[in-house]
Coordinates of C-alpha atoms in Angstrom, one line a residue:
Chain C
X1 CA 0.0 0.0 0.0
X2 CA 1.2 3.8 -0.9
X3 CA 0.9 5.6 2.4
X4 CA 1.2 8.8 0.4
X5 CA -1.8 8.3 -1.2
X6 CA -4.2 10.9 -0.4
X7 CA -8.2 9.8 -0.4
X8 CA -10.4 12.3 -0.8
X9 CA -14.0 11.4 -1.2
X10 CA -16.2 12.8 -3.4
X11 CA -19.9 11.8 -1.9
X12 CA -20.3 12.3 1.7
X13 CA -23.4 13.8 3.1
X14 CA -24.5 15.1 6.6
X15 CA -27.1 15.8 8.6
X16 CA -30.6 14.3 10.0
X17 CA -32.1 12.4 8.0
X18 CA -36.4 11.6 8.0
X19 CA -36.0 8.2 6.5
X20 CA -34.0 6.2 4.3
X21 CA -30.2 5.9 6.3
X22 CA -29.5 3.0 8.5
X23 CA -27.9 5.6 10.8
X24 CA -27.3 9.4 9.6
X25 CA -24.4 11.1 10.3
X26 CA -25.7 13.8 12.2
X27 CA -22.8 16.3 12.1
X28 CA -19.0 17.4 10.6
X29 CA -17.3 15.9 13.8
X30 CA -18.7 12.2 13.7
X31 CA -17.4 12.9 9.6
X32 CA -14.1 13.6 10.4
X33 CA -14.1 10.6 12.8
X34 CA -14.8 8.8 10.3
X35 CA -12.6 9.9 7.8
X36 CA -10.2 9.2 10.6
X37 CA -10.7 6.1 11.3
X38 CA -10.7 5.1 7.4
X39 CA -7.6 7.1 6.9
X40 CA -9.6 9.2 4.8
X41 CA -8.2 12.8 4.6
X42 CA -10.4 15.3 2.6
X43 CA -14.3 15.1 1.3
X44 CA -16.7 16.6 -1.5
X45 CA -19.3 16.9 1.4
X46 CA -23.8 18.8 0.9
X47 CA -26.1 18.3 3.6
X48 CA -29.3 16.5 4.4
X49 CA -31.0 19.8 4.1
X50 CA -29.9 20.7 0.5
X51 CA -31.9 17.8 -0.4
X52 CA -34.6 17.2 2.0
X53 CA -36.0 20.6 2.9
X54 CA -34.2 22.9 0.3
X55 CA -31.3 24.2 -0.9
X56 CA -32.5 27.7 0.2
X57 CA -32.0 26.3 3.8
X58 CA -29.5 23.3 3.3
X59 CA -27.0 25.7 1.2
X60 CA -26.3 27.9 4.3
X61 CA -26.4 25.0 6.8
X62 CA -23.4 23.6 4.9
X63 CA -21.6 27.3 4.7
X64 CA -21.8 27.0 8.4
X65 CA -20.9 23.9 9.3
X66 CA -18.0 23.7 7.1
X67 CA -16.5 27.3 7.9
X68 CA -13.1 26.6 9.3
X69 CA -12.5 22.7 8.3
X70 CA -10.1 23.2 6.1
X71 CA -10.7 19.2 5.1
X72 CA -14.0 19.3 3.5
X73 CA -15.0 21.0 0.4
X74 CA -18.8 22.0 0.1
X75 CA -21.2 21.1 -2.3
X76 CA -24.4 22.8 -2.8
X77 CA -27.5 22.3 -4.7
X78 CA -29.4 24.1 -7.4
X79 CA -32.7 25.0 -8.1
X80 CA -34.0 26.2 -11.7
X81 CA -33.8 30.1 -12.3
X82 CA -37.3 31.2 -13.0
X83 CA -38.4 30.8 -9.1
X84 CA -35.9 33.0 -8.0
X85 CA -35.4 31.3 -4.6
X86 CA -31.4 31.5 -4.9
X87 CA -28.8 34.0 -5.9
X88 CA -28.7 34.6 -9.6
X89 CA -25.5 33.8 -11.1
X90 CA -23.0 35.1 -11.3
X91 CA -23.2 36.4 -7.7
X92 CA -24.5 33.0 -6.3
X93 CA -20.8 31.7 -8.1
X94 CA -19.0 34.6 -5.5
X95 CA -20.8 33.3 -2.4
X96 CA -20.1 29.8 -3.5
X97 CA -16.6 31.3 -3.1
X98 CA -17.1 32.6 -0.3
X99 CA -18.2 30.0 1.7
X100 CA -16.0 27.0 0.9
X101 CA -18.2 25.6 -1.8
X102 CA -16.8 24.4 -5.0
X103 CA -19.2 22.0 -6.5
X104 CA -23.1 21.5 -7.4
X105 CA -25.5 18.9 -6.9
X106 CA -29.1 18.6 -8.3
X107 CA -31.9 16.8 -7.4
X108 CA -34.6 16.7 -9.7
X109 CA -36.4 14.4 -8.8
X110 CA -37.0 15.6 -5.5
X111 CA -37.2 19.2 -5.8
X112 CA -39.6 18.9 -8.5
X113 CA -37.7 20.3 -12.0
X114 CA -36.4 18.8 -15.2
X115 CA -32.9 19.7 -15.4
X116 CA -32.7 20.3 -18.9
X117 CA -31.7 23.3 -21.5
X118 CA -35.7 24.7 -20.8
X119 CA -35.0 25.1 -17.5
X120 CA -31.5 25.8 -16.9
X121 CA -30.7 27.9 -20.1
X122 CA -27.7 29.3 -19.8
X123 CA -26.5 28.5 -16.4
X124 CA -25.4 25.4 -16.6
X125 CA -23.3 26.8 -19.8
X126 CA -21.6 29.3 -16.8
X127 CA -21.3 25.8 -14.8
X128 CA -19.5 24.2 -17.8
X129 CA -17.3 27.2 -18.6
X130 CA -16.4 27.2 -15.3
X131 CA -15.6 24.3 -14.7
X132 CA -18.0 23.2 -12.0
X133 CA -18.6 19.5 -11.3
X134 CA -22.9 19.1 -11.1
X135 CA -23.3 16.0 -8.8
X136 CA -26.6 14.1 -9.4
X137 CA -28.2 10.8 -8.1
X138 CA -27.5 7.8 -10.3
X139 CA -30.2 8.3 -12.9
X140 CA -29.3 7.3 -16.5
X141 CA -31.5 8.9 -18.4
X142 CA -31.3 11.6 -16.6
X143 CA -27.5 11.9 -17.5
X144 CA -27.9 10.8 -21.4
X145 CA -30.5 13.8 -21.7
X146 CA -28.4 16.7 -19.6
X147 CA -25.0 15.4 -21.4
X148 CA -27.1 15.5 -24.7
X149 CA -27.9 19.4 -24.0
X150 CA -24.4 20.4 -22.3
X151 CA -21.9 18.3 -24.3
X152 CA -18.7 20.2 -22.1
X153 CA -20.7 20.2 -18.7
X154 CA -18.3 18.8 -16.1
X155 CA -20.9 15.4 -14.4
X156 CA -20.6 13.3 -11.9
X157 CA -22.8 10.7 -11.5
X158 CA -23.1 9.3 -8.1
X159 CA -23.9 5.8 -6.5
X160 CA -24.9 3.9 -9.0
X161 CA -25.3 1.1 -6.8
X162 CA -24.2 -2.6 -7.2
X163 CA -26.2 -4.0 -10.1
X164 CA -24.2 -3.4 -13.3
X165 CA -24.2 -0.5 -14.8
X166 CA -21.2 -0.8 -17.4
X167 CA -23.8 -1.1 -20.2
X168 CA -25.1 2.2 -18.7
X169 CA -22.1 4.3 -18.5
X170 CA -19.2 3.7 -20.9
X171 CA -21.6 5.2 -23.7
X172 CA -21.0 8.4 -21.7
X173 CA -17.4 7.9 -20.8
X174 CA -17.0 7.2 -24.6
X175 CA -18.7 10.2 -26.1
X176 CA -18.5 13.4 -23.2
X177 CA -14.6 13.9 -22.1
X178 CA -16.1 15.7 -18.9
X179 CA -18.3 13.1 -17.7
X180 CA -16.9 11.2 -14.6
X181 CA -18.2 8.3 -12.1
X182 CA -17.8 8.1 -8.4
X183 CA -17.2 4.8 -7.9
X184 CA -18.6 4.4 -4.3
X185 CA -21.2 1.7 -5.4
X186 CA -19.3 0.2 -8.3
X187 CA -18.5 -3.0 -6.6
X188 CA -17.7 -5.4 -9.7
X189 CA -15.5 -7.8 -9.3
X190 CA -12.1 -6.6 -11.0
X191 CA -14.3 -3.5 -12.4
X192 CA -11.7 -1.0 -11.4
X193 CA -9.3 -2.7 -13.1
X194 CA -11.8 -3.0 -16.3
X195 CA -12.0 -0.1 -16.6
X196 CA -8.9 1.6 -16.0
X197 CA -7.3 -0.8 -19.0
X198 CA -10.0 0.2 -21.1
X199 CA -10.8 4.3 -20.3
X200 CA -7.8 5.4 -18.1
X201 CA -8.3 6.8 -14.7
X202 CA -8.5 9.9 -15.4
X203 CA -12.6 9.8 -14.9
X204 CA -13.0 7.7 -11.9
X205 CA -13.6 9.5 -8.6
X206 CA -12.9 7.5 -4.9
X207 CA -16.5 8.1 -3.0
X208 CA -18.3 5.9 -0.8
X209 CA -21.9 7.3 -0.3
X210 CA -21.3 8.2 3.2
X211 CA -23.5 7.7 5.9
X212 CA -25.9 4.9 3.3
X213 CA -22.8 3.1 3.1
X214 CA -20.0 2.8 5.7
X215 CA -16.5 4.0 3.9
X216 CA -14.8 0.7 4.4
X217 CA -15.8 -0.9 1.4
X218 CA -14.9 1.5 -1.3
X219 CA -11.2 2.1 0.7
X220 CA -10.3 -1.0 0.5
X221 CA -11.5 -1.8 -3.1
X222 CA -9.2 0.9 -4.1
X223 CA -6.9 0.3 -2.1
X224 CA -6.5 -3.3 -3.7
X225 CA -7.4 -3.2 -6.9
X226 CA -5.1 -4.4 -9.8
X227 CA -3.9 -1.0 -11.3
X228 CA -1.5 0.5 -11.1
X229 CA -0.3 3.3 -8.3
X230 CA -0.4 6.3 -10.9
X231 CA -4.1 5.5 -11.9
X232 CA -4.9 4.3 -8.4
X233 CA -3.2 7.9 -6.8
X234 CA -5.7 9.7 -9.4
X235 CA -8.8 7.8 -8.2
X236 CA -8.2 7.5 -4.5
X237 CA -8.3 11.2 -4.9
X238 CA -5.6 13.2 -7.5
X239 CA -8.5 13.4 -9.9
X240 CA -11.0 15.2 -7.5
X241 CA -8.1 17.4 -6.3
X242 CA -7.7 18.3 -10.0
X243 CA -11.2 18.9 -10.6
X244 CA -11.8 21.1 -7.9
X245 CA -8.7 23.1 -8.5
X246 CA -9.9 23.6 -11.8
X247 CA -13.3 25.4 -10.8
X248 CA -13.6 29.7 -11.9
X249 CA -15.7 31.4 -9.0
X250 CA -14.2 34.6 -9.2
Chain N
X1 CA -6.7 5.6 11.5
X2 CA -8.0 2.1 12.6
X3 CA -6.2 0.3 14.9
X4 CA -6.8 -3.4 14.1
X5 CA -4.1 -6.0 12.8
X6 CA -6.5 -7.8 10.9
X7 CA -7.9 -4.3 9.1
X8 CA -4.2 -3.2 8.6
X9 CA -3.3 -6.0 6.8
X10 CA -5.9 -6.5 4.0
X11 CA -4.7 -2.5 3.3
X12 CA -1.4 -3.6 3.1
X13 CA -1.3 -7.1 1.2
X14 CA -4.5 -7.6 0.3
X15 CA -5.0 -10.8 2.3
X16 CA -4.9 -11.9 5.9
X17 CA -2.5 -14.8 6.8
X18 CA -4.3 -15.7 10.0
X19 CA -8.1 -14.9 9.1
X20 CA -8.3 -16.4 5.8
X21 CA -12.4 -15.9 4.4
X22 CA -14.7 -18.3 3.8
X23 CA -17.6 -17.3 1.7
X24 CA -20.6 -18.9 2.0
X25 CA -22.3 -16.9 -0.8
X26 CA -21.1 -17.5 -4.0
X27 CA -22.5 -17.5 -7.7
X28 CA -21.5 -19.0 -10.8
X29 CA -22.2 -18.0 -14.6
X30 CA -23.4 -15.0 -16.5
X31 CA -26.6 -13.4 -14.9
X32 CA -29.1 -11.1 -16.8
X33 CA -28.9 -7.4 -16.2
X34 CA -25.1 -7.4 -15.6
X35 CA -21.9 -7.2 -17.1
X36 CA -19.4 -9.4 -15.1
X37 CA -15.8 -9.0 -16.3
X38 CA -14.6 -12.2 -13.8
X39 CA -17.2 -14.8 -14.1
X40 CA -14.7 -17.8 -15.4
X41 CA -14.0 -20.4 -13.2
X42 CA -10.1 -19.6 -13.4
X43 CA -11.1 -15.8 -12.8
X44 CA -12.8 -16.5 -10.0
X45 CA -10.2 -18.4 -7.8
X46 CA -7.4 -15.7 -9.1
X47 CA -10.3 -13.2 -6.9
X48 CA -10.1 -15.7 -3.9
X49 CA -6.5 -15.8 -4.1
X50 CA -6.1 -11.7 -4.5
X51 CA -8.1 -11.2 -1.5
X52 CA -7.3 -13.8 0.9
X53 CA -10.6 -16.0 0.7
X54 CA -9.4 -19.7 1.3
X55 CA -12.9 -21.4 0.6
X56 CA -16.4 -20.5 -1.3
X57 CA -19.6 -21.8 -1.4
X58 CA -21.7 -21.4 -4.7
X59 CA -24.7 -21.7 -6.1
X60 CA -25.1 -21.6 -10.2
X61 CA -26.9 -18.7 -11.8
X62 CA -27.7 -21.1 -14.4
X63 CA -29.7 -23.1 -11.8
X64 CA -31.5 -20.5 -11.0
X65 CA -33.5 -20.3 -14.7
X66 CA -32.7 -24.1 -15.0
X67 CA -32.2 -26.3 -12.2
X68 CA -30.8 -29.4 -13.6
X69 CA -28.5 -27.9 -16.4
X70 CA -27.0 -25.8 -13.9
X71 CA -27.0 -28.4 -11.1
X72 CA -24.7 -30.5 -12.8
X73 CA -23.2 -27.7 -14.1
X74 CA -22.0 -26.2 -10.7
X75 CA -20.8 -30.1 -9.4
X76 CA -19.0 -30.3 -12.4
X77 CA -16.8 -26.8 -11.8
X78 CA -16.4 -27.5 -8.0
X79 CA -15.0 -30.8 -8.6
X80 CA -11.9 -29.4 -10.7
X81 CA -11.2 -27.4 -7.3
X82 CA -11.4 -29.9 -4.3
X83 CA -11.4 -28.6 -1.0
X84 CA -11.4 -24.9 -2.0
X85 CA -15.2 -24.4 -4.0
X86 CA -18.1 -26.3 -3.0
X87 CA -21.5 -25.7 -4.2
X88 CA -24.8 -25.5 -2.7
X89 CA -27.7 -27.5 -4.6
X90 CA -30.5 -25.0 -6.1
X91 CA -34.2 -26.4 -6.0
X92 CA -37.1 -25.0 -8.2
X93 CA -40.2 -25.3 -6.4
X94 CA -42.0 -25.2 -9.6
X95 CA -40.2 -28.2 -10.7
X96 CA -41.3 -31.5 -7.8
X97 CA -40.6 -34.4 -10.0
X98 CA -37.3 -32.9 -11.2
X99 CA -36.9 -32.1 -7.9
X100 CA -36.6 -34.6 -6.6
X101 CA -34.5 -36.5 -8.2
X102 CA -31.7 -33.4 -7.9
X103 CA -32.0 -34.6 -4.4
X104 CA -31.4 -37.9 -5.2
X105 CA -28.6 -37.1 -7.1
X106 CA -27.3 -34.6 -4.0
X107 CA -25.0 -37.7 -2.6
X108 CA -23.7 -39.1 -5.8
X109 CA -22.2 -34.4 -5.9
X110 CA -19.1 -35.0 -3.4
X111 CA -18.7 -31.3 -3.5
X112 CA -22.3 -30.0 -3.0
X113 CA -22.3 -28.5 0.8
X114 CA -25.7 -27.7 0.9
X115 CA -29.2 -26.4 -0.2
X116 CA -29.8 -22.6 -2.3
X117 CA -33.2 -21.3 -2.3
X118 CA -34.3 -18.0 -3.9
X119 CA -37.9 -17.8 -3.5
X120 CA -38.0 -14.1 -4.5
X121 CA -36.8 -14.7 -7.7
X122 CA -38.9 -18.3 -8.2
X123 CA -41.8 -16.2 -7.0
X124 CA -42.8 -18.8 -4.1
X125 CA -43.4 -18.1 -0.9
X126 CA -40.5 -20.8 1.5
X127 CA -43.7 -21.4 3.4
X128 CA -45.7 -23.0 0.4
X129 CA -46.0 -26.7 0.5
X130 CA -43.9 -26.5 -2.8
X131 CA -40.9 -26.4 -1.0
X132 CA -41.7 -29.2 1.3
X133 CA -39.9 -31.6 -0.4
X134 CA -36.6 -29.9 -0.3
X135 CA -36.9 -28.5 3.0
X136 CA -37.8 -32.1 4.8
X137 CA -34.8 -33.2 2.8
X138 CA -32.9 -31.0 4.7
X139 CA -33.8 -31.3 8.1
X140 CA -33.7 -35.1 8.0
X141 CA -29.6 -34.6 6.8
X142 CA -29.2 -31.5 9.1
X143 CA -28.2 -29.5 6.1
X144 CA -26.6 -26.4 5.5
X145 CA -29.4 -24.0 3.7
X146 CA -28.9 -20.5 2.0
X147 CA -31.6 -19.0 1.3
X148 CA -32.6 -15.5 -0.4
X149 CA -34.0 -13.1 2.5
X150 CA -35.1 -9.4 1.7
X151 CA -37.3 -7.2 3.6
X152 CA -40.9 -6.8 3.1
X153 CA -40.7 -9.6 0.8
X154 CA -44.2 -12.0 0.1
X155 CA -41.6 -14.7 -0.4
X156 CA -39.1 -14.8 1.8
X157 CA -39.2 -12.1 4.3
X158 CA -37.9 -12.8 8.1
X159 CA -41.2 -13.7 9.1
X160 CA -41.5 -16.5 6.6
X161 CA -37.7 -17.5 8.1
X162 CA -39.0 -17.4 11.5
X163 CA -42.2 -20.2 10.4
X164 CA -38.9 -22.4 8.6
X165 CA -36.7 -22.2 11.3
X166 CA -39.4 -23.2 13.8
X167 CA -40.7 -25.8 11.5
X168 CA -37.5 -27.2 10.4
X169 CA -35.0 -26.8 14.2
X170 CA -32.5 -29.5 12.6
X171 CA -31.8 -27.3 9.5
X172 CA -29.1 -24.6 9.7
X173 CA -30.3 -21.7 7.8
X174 CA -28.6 -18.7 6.4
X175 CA -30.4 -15.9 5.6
X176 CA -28.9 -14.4 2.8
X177 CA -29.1 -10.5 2.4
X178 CA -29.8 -10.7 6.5
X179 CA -33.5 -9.4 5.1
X180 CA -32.1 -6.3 3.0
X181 CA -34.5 -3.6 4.4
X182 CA -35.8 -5.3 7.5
X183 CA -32.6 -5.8 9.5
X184 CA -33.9 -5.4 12.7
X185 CA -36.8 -8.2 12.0
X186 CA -34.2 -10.5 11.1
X187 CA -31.7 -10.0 13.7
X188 CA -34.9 -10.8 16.1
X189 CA -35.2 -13.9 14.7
X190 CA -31.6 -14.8 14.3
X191 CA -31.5 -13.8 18.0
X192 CA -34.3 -16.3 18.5
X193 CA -33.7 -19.2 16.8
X194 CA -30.2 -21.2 17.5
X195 CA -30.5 -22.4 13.8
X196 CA -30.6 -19.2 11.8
X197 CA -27.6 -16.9 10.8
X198 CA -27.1 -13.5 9.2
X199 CA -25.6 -13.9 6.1
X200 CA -23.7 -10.6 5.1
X201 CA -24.1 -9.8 1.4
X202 CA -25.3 -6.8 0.1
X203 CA -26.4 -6.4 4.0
X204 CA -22.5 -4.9 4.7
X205 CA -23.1 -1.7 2.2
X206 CA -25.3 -0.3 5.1
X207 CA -23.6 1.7 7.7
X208 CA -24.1 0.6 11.2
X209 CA -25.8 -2.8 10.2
X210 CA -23.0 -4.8 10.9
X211 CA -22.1 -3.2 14.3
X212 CA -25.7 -3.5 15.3
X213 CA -26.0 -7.4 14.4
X214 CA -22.7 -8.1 16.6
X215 CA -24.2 -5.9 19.5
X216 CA -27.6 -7.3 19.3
X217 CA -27.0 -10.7 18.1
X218 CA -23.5 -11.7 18.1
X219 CA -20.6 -11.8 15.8
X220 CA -21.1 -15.7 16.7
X221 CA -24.1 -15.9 14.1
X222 CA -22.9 -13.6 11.3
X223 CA -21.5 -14.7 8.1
X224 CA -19.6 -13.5 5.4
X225 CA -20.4 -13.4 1.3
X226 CA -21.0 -11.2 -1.6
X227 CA -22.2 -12.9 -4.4
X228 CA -19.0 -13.2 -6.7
X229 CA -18.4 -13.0 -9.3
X230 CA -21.1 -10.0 -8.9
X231 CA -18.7 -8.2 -5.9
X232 CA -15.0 -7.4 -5.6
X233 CA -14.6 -9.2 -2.3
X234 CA -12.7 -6.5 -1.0
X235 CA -15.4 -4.1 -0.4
X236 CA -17.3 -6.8 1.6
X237 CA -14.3 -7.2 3.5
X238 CA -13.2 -3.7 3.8
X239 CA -17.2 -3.2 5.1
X240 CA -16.3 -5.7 8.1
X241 CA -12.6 -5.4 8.8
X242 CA -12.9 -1.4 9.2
X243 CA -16.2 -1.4 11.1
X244 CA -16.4 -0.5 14.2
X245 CA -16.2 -4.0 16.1
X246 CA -13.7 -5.9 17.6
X247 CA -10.9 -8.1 15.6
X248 CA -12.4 -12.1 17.7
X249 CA -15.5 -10.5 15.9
X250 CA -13.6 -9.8 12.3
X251 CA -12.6 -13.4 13.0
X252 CA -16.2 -15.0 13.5
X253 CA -17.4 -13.1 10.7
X254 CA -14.7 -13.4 8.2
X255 CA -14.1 -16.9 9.1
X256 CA -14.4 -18.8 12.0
X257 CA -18.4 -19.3 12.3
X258 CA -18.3 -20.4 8.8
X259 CA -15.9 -23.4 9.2
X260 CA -17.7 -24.4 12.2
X261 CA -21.0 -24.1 9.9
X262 CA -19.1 -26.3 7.6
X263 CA -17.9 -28.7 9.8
X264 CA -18.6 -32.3 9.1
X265 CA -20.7 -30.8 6.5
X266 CA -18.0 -31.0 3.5
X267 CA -17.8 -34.2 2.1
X268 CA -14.4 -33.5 0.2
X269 CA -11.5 -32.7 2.5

């Protein structure tokens, strides 16, 4: 094992939660425990809030309870443009500054848009120029149809769970340079390794869908897997790093 | 970071010397809706061999769609591979006649270690008198039976478990997925019945679960798969060596409650 890897994990959420997690984690200290004991340094983190109540509400939670832990990068979450509920760009892009934040998520499904060109317009084009990673639940159409309408949009997909997925997403690493996987539910059997001979590493993010899933898994899957230390320094977290470095907010 | 021996060597090497895995839920064969990279035979022990797993118990995916094809298919894999793959017989409740003479045939299969069961996906309740035959077969050889558990389930839920186990005391059943969904139920009734376990996969990608079914039920009556050649063994065992319970419970889970499950239960040393 290189002990100069450094993880950083690209999917971590907290907060209460209503339903749904085995057991939340209910704030940034039990996190960094965590992180701790998985020898885990750094983490894309949003909170419960962004997603269960609103980003309105969950954007600041995160603002605050990130302020001053220099480990954790925030994520917040969008909402379409025509309700006005959040800053309008480019100012909401300063106070993403501002507090910490450096990447988007968006929930659709649950906040009740389609997160298309009709809705979004030109802001995700601002997202893509900048170079902003848009998290969103694993949702494949979803993905095909955004990708189809902002061909340069930097996308993660997250969590596709354990059922297969290959015939799902190398379309999309094939066609969209930008597009990128967390791997945190991509449990295949020698699937790391599949894919790095095939794609490179270059578009494979370390995550483990912290608190659904405990971190263990995902830390040691890439911790073992049969590449080699380059591709498996990117994953474990070189190609977040690189990602979130590359993000324009001023 | 963690502070266990066990934990800190899979990180380092990949493998355990001293807790090598037994898994007693394995596959075989391509399966529909996935792309499986590893399924060979060869690939599969090269995976055991990677990650430290000394011994695996499968049933055939083939069997699942066609019980006697992939029957003899799985007896005729495992017995290239003595003593390191066995292979649990599967039984189609839709099928009595064929049926039952797979059962027949169970003690002429050296390396078959037990009974599979998936009602869920045979779309039969483990209550239903179809599966009499296979169950009485079981209890009157004490066997070894895995069967498919998930929660809320009109097939195989913990409550049905509970009616089996209570039914059938000389049969040691495994409750594979521990009831996905309905944890709690099925810890109760691993709790309550001496001859039911929790069987781990799938179960282990959900945070706290497998701290919970040592606290409430004991490490002693856990178990360890994860489907190969579906799951890269190391996130199963990265799920238990790195959560939050003691290495003698790594120990049980990863290993030593599985050979005592297997003991005098393999019929090929």
């Amino acid at each position: 094992m290189s002990s100069d890897i450094v993880y950083m994990d690209c999917n971590v959420s907290v907060g209460a939660e209503y339903a749904g997690t085995y057991r939340p984690c209910l704030g940034v200290e039990q996190l960094l425990a965590e992180m701790d004991w998985h020898g885990v340094e750094q983490a894309l983190v949003c909170h419960t809030l962004e997603r269960n109540q609103s980003p309105v509400v969950g954007n600041a939670v995160l603002a605050e309870e990130i302020a001053h832990q220099p480990r954790l990068v925030g994520a917040w979450s969008i909402l379409p443009p025509q309700t006005e509920e959040l800053t309008p760009t480019p100012a909401f892009f300063h106070e993403m500054a501002a507090a910490g934040v450096r990447a988007l998520w968006a929930w659709p499904t649950e906040h009740r848009y389609v997160l298309n060109r009709i809705t979004f317009g030109c802001v995700l084009d601002e997202l893509s120029e900048r170079r902003i990673p848009l998290l969103i639940p694993c949702d494949w159409d979803l993905a095909y149809h955004v990708l189809a309408d902002y061909s340069e949009l930097t996308l993660v997909v997250t969590a596709q769970g354990p059922w297969g997925n290959d015939r799902y997403f190398r379309p999309l690493l094939e066609r969209y340079p930008r597009f990128y996987v967390d791997i945190s539910r991509y449990e295949l059997d020698c699937g790391l390794r599949e894919l790095v001979n095939r794609y490179g590493a270059d578009r494979l993010l370390y995550g483990s869908a912290f608190p659904q899933a405990p971190m263990g898994g995902p830390r040691l899957m890439v911790a073992r897997a049969e590449i080699d230390e380059p591709s498996r320094r990117a994953i474990a977290g070189g190609n977040l790093r690189r990602l979130l470095e590359e993000v324009e907010l001023a | 970071m963690i502070d266990s021996p066990i934990a800190r060597e899979f990180l380092e090497t990949g493998r355990c010397a001293s807790c090598g895995v037994i898994d007693l839920h394995a596959h075989y064969g391509h399966f529909r809706g996935i792309y499986m990279p590893n399924h060979g035979p060869q690939q599969m022990i090269a995976t055991m061999d990677r990650c430290g797993v000394d011994l695996m118990v499968s049933s055939g995916h083939t069997a699942l769609a066609d019980m006697v094809r992939g029957n003899a298919e799985m007896a005729a894999v495992t017995a290239q591979y003595p003593g390191r793959w066995y292979a649990y017989l599967t039984y189609d409740p839709h099928l009595r006649e064929l049926g039952r003479r797979e059962l027949e045939l169970y003690d002429t299969r050296p390396t078959f270690a037990g009974i599979k069961l998936h009602p869920t996906f045979h779309q039969t309740p483990i209550t239903a008198d179809a599966y009499r035959p296979v169950l009485e077969f079981a209890a009157a050889r004490s066997l070894l039976l895995l069967t498919h558990t998930w929660g809320g389930s009109a097939f195989d839920s913990p409550a049905h478990i509970a009616q089996v186990a209570e039914r059938y005391p000389s049969i040691t059943l495994l409750c594979g997925h521990s009831g996905h969904g309905q944890f709690a139920e099925c810890m109760d009734v691993a709790r309550r019945f001496s001859n039911v376990y929790l069987e781990l996969t799938a179960a282990y990608a959900v945070r706290g679960v497998i701290e919970d079914m040592v606290e409430r039920v004991g490490a002693h009556k856990v178990v360890l798969g994860y489907d190969l050649p579906w799951f890269d063994p190391h996130y199963a065992i990265g799920c238990v060596v790195m959560a939050h319970i003691s290495d003698e419970a790594r120990r049980l889970i990863l290993r030593e409650n599985a050979l005592r499950l297997l003991q005098g239960r393999l019929r090929v040393p």
